[in-house]
PDB file of C-alpha atoms in Angstrom:
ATOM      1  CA  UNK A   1    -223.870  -9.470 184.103  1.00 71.00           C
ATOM      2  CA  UNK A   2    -220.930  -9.798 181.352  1.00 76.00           C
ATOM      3  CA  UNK A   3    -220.268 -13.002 180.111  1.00 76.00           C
ATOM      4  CA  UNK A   4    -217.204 -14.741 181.550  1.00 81.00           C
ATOM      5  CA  UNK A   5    -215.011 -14.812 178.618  1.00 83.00           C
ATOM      6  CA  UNK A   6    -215.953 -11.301 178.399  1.00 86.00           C
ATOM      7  CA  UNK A   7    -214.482 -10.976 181.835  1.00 87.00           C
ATOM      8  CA  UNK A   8    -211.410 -12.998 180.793  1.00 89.00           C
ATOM      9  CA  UNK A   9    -210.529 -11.499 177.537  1.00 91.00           C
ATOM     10  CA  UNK A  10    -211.867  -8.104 177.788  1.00 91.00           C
ATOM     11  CA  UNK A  11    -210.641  -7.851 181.966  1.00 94.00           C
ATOM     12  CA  UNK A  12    -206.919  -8.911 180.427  1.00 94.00           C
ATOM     13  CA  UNK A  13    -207.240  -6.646 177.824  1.00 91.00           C
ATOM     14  CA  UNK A  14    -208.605  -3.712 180.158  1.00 94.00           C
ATOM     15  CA  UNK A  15    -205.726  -4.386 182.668  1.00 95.00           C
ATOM     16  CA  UNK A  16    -202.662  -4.700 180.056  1.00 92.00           C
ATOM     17  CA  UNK A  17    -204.513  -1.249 178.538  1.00 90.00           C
ATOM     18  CA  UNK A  18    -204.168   0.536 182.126  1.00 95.00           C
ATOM     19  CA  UNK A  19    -200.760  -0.634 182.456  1.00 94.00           C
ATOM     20  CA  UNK A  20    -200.077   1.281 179.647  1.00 91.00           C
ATOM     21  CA  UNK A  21    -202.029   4.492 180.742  1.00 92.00           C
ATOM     22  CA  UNK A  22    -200.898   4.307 183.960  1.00 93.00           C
ATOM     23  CA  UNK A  23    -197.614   4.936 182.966  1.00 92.00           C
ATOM     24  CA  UNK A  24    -197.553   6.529 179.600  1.00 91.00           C
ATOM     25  CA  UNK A  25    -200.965   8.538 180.366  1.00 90.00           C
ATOM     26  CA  UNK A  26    -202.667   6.974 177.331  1.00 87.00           C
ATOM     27  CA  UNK A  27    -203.614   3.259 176.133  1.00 83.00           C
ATOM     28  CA  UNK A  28    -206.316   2.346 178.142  1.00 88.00           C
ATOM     29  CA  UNK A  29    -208.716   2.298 175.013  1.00 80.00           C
ATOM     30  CA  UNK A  30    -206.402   1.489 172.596  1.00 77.00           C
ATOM     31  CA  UNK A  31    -205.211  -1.475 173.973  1.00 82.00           C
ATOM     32  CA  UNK A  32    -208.509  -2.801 175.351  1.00 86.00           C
ATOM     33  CA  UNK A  33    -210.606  -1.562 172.046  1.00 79.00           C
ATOM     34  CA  UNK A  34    -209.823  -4.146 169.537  1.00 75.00           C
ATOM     35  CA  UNK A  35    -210.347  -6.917 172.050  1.00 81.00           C
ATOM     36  CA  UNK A  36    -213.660  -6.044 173.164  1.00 85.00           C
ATOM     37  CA  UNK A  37    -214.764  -4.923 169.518  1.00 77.00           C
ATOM     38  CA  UNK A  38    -213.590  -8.557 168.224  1.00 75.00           C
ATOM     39  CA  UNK A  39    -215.279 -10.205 170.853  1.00 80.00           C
ATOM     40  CA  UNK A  40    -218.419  -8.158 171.693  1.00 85.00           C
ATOM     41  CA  UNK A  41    -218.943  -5.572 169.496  1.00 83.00           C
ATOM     42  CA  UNK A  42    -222.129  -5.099 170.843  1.00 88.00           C
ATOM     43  CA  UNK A  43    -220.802  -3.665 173.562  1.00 91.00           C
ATOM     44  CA  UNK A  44    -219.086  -0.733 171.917  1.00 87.00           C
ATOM     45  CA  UNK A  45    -217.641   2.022 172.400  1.00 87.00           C
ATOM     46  CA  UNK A  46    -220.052   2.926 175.744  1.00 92.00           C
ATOM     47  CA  UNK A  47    -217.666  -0.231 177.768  1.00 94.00           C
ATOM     48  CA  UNK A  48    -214.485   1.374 176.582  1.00 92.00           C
ATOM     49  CA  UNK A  49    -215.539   4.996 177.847  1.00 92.00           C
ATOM     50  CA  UNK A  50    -216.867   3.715 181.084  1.00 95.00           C
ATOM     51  CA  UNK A  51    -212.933   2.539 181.344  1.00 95.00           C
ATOM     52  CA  UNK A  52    -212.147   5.876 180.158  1.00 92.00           C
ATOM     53  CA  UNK A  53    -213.899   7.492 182.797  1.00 93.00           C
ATOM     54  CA  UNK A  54    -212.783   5.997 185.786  1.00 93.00           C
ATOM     55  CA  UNK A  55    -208.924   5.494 184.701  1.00 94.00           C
ATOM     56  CA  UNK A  56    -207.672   9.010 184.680  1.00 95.00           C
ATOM     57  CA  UNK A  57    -209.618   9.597 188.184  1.00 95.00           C
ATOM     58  CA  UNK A  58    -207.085   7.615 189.686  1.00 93.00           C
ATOM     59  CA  UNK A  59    -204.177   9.391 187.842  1.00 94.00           C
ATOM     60  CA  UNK A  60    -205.358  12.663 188.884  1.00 94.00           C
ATOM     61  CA  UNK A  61    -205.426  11.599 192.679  1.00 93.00           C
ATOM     62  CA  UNK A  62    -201.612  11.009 192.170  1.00 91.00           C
ATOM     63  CA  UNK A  63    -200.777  13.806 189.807  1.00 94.00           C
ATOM     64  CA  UNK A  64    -203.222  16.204 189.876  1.00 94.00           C
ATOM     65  CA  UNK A  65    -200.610  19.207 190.957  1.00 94.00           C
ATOM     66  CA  UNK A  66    -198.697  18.819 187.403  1.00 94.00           C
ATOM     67  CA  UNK A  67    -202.007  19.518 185.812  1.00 93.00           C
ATOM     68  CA  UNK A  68    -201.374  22.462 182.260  1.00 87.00           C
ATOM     69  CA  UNK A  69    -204.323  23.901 182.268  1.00 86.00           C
ATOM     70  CA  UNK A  70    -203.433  26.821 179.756  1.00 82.00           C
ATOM     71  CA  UNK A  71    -205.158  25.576 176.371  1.00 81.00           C
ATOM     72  CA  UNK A  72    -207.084  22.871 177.619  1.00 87.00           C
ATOM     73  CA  UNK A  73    -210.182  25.442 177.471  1.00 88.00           C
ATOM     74  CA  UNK A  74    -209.796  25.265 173.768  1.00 91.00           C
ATOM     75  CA  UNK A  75    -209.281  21.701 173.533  1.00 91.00           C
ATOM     76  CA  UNK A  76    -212.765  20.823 175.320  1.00 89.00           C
ATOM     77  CA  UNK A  77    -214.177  23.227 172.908  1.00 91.00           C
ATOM     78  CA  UNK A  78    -212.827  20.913 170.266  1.00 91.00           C
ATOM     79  CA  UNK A  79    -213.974  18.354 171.773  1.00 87.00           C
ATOM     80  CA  UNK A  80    -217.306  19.081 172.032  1.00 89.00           C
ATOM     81  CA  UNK A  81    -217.802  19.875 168.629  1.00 89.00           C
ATOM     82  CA  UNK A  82    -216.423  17.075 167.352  1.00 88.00           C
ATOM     83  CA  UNK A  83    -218.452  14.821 169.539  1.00 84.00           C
ATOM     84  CA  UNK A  84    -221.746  15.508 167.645  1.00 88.00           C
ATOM     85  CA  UNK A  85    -220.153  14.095 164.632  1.00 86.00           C
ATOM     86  CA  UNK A  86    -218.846  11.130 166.602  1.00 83.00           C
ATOM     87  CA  UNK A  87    -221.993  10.194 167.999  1.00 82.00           C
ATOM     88  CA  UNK A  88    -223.148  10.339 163.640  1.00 86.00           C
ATOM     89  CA  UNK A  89    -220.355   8.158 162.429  1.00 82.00           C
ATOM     90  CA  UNK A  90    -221.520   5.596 165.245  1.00 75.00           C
ATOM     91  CA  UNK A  91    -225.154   5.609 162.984  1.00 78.00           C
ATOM     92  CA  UNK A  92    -224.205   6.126 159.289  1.00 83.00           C
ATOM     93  CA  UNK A  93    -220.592   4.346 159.060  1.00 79.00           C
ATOM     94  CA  UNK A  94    -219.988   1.121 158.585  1.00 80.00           C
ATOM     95  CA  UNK A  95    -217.495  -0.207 161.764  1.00 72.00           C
ATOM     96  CA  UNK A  96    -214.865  -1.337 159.233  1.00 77.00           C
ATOM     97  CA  UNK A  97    -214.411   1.953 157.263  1.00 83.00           C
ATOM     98  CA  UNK A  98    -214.852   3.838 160.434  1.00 77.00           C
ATOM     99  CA  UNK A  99    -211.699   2.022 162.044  1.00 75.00           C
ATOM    100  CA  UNK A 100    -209.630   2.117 158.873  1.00 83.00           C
ATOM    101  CA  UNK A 101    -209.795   6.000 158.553  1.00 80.00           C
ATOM    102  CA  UNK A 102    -209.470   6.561 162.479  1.00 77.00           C
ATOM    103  CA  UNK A 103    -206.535   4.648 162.484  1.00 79.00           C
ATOM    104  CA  UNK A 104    -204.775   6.410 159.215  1.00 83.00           C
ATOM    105  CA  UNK A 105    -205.720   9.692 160.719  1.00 76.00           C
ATOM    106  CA  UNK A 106    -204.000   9.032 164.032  1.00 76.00           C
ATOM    107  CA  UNK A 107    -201.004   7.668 161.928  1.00 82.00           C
ATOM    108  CA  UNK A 108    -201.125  10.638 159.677  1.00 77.00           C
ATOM    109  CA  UNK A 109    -201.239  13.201 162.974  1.00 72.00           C
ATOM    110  CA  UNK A 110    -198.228  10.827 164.666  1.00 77.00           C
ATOM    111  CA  UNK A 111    -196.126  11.330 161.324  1.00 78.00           C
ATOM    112  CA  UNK A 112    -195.957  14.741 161.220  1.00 69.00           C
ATOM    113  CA  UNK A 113    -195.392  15.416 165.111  1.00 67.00           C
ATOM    114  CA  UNK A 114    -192.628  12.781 164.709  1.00 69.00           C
ATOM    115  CA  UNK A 115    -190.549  14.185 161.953  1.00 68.00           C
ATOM    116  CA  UNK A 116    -191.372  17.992 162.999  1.00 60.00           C
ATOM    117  CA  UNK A 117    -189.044  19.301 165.455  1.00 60.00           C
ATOM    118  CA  UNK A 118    -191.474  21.115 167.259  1.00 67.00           C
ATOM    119  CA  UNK A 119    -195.516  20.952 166.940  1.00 71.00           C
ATOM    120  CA  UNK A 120    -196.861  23.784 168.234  1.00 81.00           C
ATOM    121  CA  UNK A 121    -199.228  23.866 171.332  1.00 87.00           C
ATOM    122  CA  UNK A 122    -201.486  27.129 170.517  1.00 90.00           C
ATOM    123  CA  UNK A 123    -204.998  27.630 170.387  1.00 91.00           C
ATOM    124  CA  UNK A 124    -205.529  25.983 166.424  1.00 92.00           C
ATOM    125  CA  UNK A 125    -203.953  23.263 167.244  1.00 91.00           C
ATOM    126  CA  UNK A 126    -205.512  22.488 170.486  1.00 92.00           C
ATOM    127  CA  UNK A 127    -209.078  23.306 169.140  1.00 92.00           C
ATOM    128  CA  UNK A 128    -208.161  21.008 165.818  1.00 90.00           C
ATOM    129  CA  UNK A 129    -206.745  18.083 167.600  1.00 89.00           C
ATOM    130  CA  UNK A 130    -210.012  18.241 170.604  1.00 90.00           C
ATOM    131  CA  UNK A 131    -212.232  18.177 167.171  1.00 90.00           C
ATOM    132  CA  UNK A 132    -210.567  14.959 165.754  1.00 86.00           C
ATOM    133  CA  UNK A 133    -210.395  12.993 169.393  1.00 85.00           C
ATOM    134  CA  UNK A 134    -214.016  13.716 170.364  1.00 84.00           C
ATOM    135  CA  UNK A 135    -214.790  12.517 166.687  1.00 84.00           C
ATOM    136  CA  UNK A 136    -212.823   9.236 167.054  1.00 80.00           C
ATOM    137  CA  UNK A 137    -213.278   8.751 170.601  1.00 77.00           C
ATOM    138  CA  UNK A 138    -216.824   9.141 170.617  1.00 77.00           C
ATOM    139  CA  UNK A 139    -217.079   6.600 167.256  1.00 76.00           C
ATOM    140  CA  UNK A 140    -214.642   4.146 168.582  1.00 71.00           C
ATOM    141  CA  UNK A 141    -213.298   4.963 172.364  1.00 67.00           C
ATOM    142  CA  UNK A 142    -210.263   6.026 171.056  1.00 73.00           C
ATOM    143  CA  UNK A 143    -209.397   9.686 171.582  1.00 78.00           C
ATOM    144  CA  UNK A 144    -206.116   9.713 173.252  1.00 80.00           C
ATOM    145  CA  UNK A 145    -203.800  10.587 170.221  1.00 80.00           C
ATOM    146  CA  UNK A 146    -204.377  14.058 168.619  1.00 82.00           C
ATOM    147  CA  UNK A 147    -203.895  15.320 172.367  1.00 86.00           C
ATOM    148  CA  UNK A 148    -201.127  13.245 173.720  1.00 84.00           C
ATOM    149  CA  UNK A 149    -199.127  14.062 170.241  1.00 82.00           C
ATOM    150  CA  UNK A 150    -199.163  17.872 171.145  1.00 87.00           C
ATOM    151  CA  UNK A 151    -198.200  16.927 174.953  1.00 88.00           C
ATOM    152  CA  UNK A 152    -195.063  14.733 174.175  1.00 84.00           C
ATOM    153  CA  UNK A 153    -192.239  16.636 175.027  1.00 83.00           C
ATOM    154  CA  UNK A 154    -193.628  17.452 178.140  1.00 87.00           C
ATOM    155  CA  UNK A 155    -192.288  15.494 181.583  1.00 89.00           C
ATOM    156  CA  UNK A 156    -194.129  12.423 182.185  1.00 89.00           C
ATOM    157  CA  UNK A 157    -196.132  13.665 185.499  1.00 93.00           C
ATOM    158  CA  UNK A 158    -197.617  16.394 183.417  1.00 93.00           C
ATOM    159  CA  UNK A 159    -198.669  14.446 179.832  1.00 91.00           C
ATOM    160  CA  UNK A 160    -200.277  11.865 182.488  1.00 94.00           C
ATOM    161  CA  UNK A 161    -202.072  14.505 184.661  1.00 94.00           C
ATOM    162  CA  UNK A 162    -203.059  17.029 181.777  1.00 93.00           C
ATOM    163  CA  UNK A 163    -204.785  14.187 179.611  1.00 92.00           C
ATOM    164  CA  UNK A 164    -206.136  13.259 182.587  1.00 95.00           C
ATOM    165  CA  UNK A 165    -208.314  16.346 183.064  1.00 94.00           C
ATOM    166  CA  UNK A 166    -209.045  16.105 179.411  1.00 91.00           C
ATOM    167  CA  UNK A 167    -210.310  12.155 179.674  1.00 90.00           C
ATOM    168  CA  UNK A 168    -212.309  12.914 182.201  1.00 94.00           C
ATOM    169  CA  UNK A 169    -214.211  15.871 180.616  1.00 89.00           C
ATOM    170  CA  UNK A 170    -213.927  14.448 177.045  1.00 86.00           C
ATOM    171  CA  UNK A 171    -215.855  11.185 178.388  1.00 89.00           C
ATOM    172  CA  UNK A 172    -218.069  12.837 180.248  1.00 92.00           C
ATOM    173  CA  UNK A 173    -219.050  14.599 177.459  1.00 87.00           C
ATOM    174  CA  UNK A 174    -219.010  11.384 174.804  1.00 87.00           C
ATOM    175  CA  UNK A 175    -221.420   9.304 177.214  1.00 93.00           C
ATOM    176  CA  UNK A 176    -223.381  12.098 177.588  1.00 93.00           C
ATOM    177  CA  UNK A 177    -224.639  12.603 173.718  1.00 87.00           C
ATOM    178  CA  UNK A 178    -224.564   8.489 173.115  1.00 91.00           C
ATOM    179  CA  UNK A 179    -227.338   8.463 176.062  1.00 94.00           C
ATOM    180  CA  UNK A 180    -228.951  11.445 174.669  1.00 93.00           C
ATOM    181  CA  UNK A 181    -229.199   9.709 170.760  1.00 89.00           C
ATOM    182  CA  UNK A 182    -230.319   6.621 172.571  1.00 92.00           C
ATOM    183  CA  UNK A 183    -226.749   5.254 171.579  1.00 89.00           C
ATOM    184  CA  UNK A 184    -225.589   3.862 174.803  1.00 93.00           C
ATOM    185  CA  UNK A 185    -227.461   0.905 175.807  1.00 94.00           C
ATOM    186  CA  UNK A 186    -227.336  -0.328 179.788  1.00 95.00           C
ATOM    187  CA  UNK A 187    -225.318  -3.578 178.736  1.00 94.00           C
ATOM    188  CA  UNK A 188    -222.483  -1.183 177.564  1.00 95.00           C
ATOM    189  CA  UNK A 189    -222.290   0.508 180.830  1.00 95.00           C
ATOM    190  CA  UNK A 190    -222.249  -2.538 182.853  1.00 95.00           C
ATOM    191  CA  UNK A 191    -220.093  -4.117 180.909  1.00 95.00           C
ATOM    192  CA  UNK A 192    -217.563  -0.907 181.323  1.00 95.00           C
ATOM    193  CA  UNK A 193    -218.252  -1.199 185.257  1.00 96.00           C
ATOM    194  CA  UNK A 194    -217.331  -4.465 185.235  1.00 96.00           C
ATOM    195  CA  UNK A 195    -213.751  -4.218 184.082  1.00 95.00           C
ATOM    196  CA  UNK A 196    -212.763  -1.917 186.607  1.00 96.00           C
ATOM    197  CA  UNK A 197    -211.524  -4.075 188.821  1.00 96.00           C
ATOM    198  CA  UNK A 198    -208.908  -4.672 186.302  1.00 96.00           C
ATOM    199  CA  UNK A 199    -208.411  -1.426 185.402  1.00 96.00           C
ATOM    200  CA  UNK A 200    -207.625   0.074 189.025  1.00 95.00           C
ATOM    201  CA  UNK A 201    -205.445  -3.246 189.324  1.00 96.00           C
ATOM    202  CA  UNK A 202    -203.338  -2.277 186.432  1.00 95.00           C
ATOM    203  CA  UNK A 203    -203.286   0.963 187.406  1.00 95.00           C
ATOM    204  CA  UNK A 204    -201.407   0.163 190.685  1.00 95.00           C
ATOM    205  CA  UNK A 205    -199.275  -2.243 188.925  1.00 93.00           C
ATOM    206  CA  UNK A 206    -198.111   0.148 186.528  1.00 94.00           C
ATOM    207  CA  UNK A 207    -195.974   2.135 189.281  1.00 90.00           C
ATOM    208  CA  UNK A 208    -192.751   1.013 188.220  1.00 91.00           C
ATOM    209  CA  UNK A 209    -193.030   1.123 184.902  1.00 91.00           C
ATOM    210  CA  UNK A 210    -194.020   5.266 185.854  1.00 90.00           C
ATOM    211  CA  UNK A 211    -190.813   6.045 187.366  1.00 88.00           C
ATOM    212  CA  UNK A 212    -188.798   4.044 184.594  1.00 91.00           C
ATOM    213  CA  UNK A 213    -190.558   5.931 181.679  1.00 90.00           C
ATOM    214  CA  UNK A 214    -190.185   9.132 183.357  1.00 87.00           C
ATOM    215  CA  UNK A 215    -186.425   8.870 183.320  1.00 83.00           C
ATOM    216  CA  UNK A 216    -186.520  10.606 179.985  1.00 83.00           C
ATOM    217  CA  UNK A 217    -188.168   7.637 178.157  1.00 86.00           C
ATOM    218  CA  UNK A 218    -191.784   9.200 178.052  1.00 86.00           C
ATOM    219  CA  UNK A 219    -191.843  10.762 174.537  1.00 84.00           C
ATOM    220  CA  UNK A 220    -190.624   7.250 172.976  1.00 88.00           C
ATOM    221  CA  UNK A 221    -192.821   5.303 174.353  1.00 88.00           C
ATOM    222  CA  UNK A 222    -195.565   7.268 173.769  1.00 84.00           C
ATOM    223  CA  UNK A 223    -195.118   7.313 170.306  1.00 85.00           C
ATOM    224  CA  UNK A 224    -194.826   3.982 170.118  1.00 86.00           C
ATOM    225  CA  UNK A 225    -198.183   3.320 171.848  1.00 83.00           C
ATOM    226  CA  UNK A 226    -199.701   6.013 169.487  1.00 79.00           C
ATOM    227  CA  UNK A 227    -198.541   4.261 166.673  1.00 82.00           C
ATOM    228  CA  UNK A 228    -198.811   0.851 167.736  1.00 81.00           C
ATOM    229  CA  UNK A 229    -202.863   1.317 168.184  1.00 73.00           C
ATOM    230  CA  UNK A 230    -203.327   3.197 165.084  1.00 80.00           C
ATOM    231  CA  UNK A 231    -201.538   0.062 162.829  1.00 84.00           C
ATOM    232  CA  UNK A 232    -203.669  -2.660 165.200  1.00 76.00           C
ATOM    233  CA  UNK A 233    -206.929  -0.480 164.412  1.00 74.00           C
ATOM    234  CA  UNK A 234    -206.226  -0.703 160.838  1.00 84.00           C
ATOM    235  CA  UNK A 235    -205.241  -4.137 160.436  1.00 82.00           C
ATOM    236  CA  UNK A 236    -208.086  -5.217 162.739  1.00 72.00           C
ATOM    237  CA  UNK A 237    -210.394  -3.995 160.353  1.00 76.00           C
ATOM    238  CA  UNK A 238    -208.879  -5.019 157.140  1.00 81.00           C
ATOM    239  CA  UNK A 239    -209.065  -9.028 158.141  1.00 71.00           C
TER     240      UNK A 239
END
């Protein structure tokens, strides 16, 4: 069993994080991901991807008709080759470097979809940003991003359902090849199990917040989360 500041800290974080997915469709990681890593690094990234898991099961059983599935094909393909190289990183880099250059590439990928008037959704750019989030979500937990960036101007039912489907598969997928390197202890997947309680409870809470954001606030708020995360992953591992 966790500790119980683990539970404290880490359950806050993990319920303030689906909050934030619940209702933006992303955040669950990045919110809950420094936290944990400060505290309990030991515990990383298999707790955060447990989360990760179980979140977007919940949006799907709201959402799951405004599901895109044209593209997403080429996404998981991205995904799974990046995920190799994830899994690597874990190994050979040290955590510091590792969250400085996820974090610059996710404000790097946020820049250009911000001052572009139109990114566009094809098969590259699927395939490219599926590479970079099972890299950094398999390294760090965090693989949201590249995917929600090419999603943004899309109504709030559909970003939350489509990276849904992805989550699901893209987790899936990550926890898979830790377990198969021998990277995912037991103590990280108990430690993800027992934060669900918080999750599911910020989930529920974050119905509201849905229907405000949906009210043609989505794309700003997402790209605050987006950017928000990527400065807090940077500083985080500067101190």
């Amino acid at each position: 069993m966790p500790p119980l500041d683990f539970l404290l800290f880490g359950g806050l974080a993990a319920l303030a994080g689906a909050i934030v997915q619940g209702s933006v469709g992303l955040g669950v990681g990045l919110v809950a991901t420094p936290v944990v890593t400060m505290l309990y690094p030991s515990l990383m990234p298999g707790a955060i991807l447990v989360i990760a898991l179980v979140l977007p099961v919940a949006t799907l059983a709201q959402e799951v008709r405004h599901v895109e599935p044209r593209g997403l094909g080429w996404a998981f393909g991205g995904r799974l080759a990046g995920t190799p190289f994830g899994v690597w990183l874990v190994a050979a880099v040290p955590e510091r470097v590792l969250g400085v250059v996820i974090g610059l590439v996710v404000l790097a990928a946020l820049a250009v979809t911000t001052w572009s008037r139109q990114v566009p959704r094809n098969r590259g750019t699927l395939a490219a940003a599926g590479v970079v989030s099972g890299t950094t979500g398999t390294a760090s937990g965090i693989g949201g991003p590249p995917i929600a960036l090419l999603y943004q101007r899309e109504s709030g039912p559909r970003v939350r359902a489509t990276l849904a489907v992805f989550f699901i598969a893209g987790a899936l997928l990550s926890l898979t090849m830790l377990a198969a390197a021998g990277r995912l202890p037991v103590r990280q997947v108990v430690a993800g199990l027992a934060l669900l309680p918080f999750v599911i409870t910020g989930f529920l809470v974050a119905g509201p917040l849905r229907r405000y954001l949906d009210a043609g606030r989505l794309r700003t708020a997402l790209l605050i989360v987006v950017g928000t995360s990527a400065v807090v992953l940077i500083v985080r591992n500067l101190i």
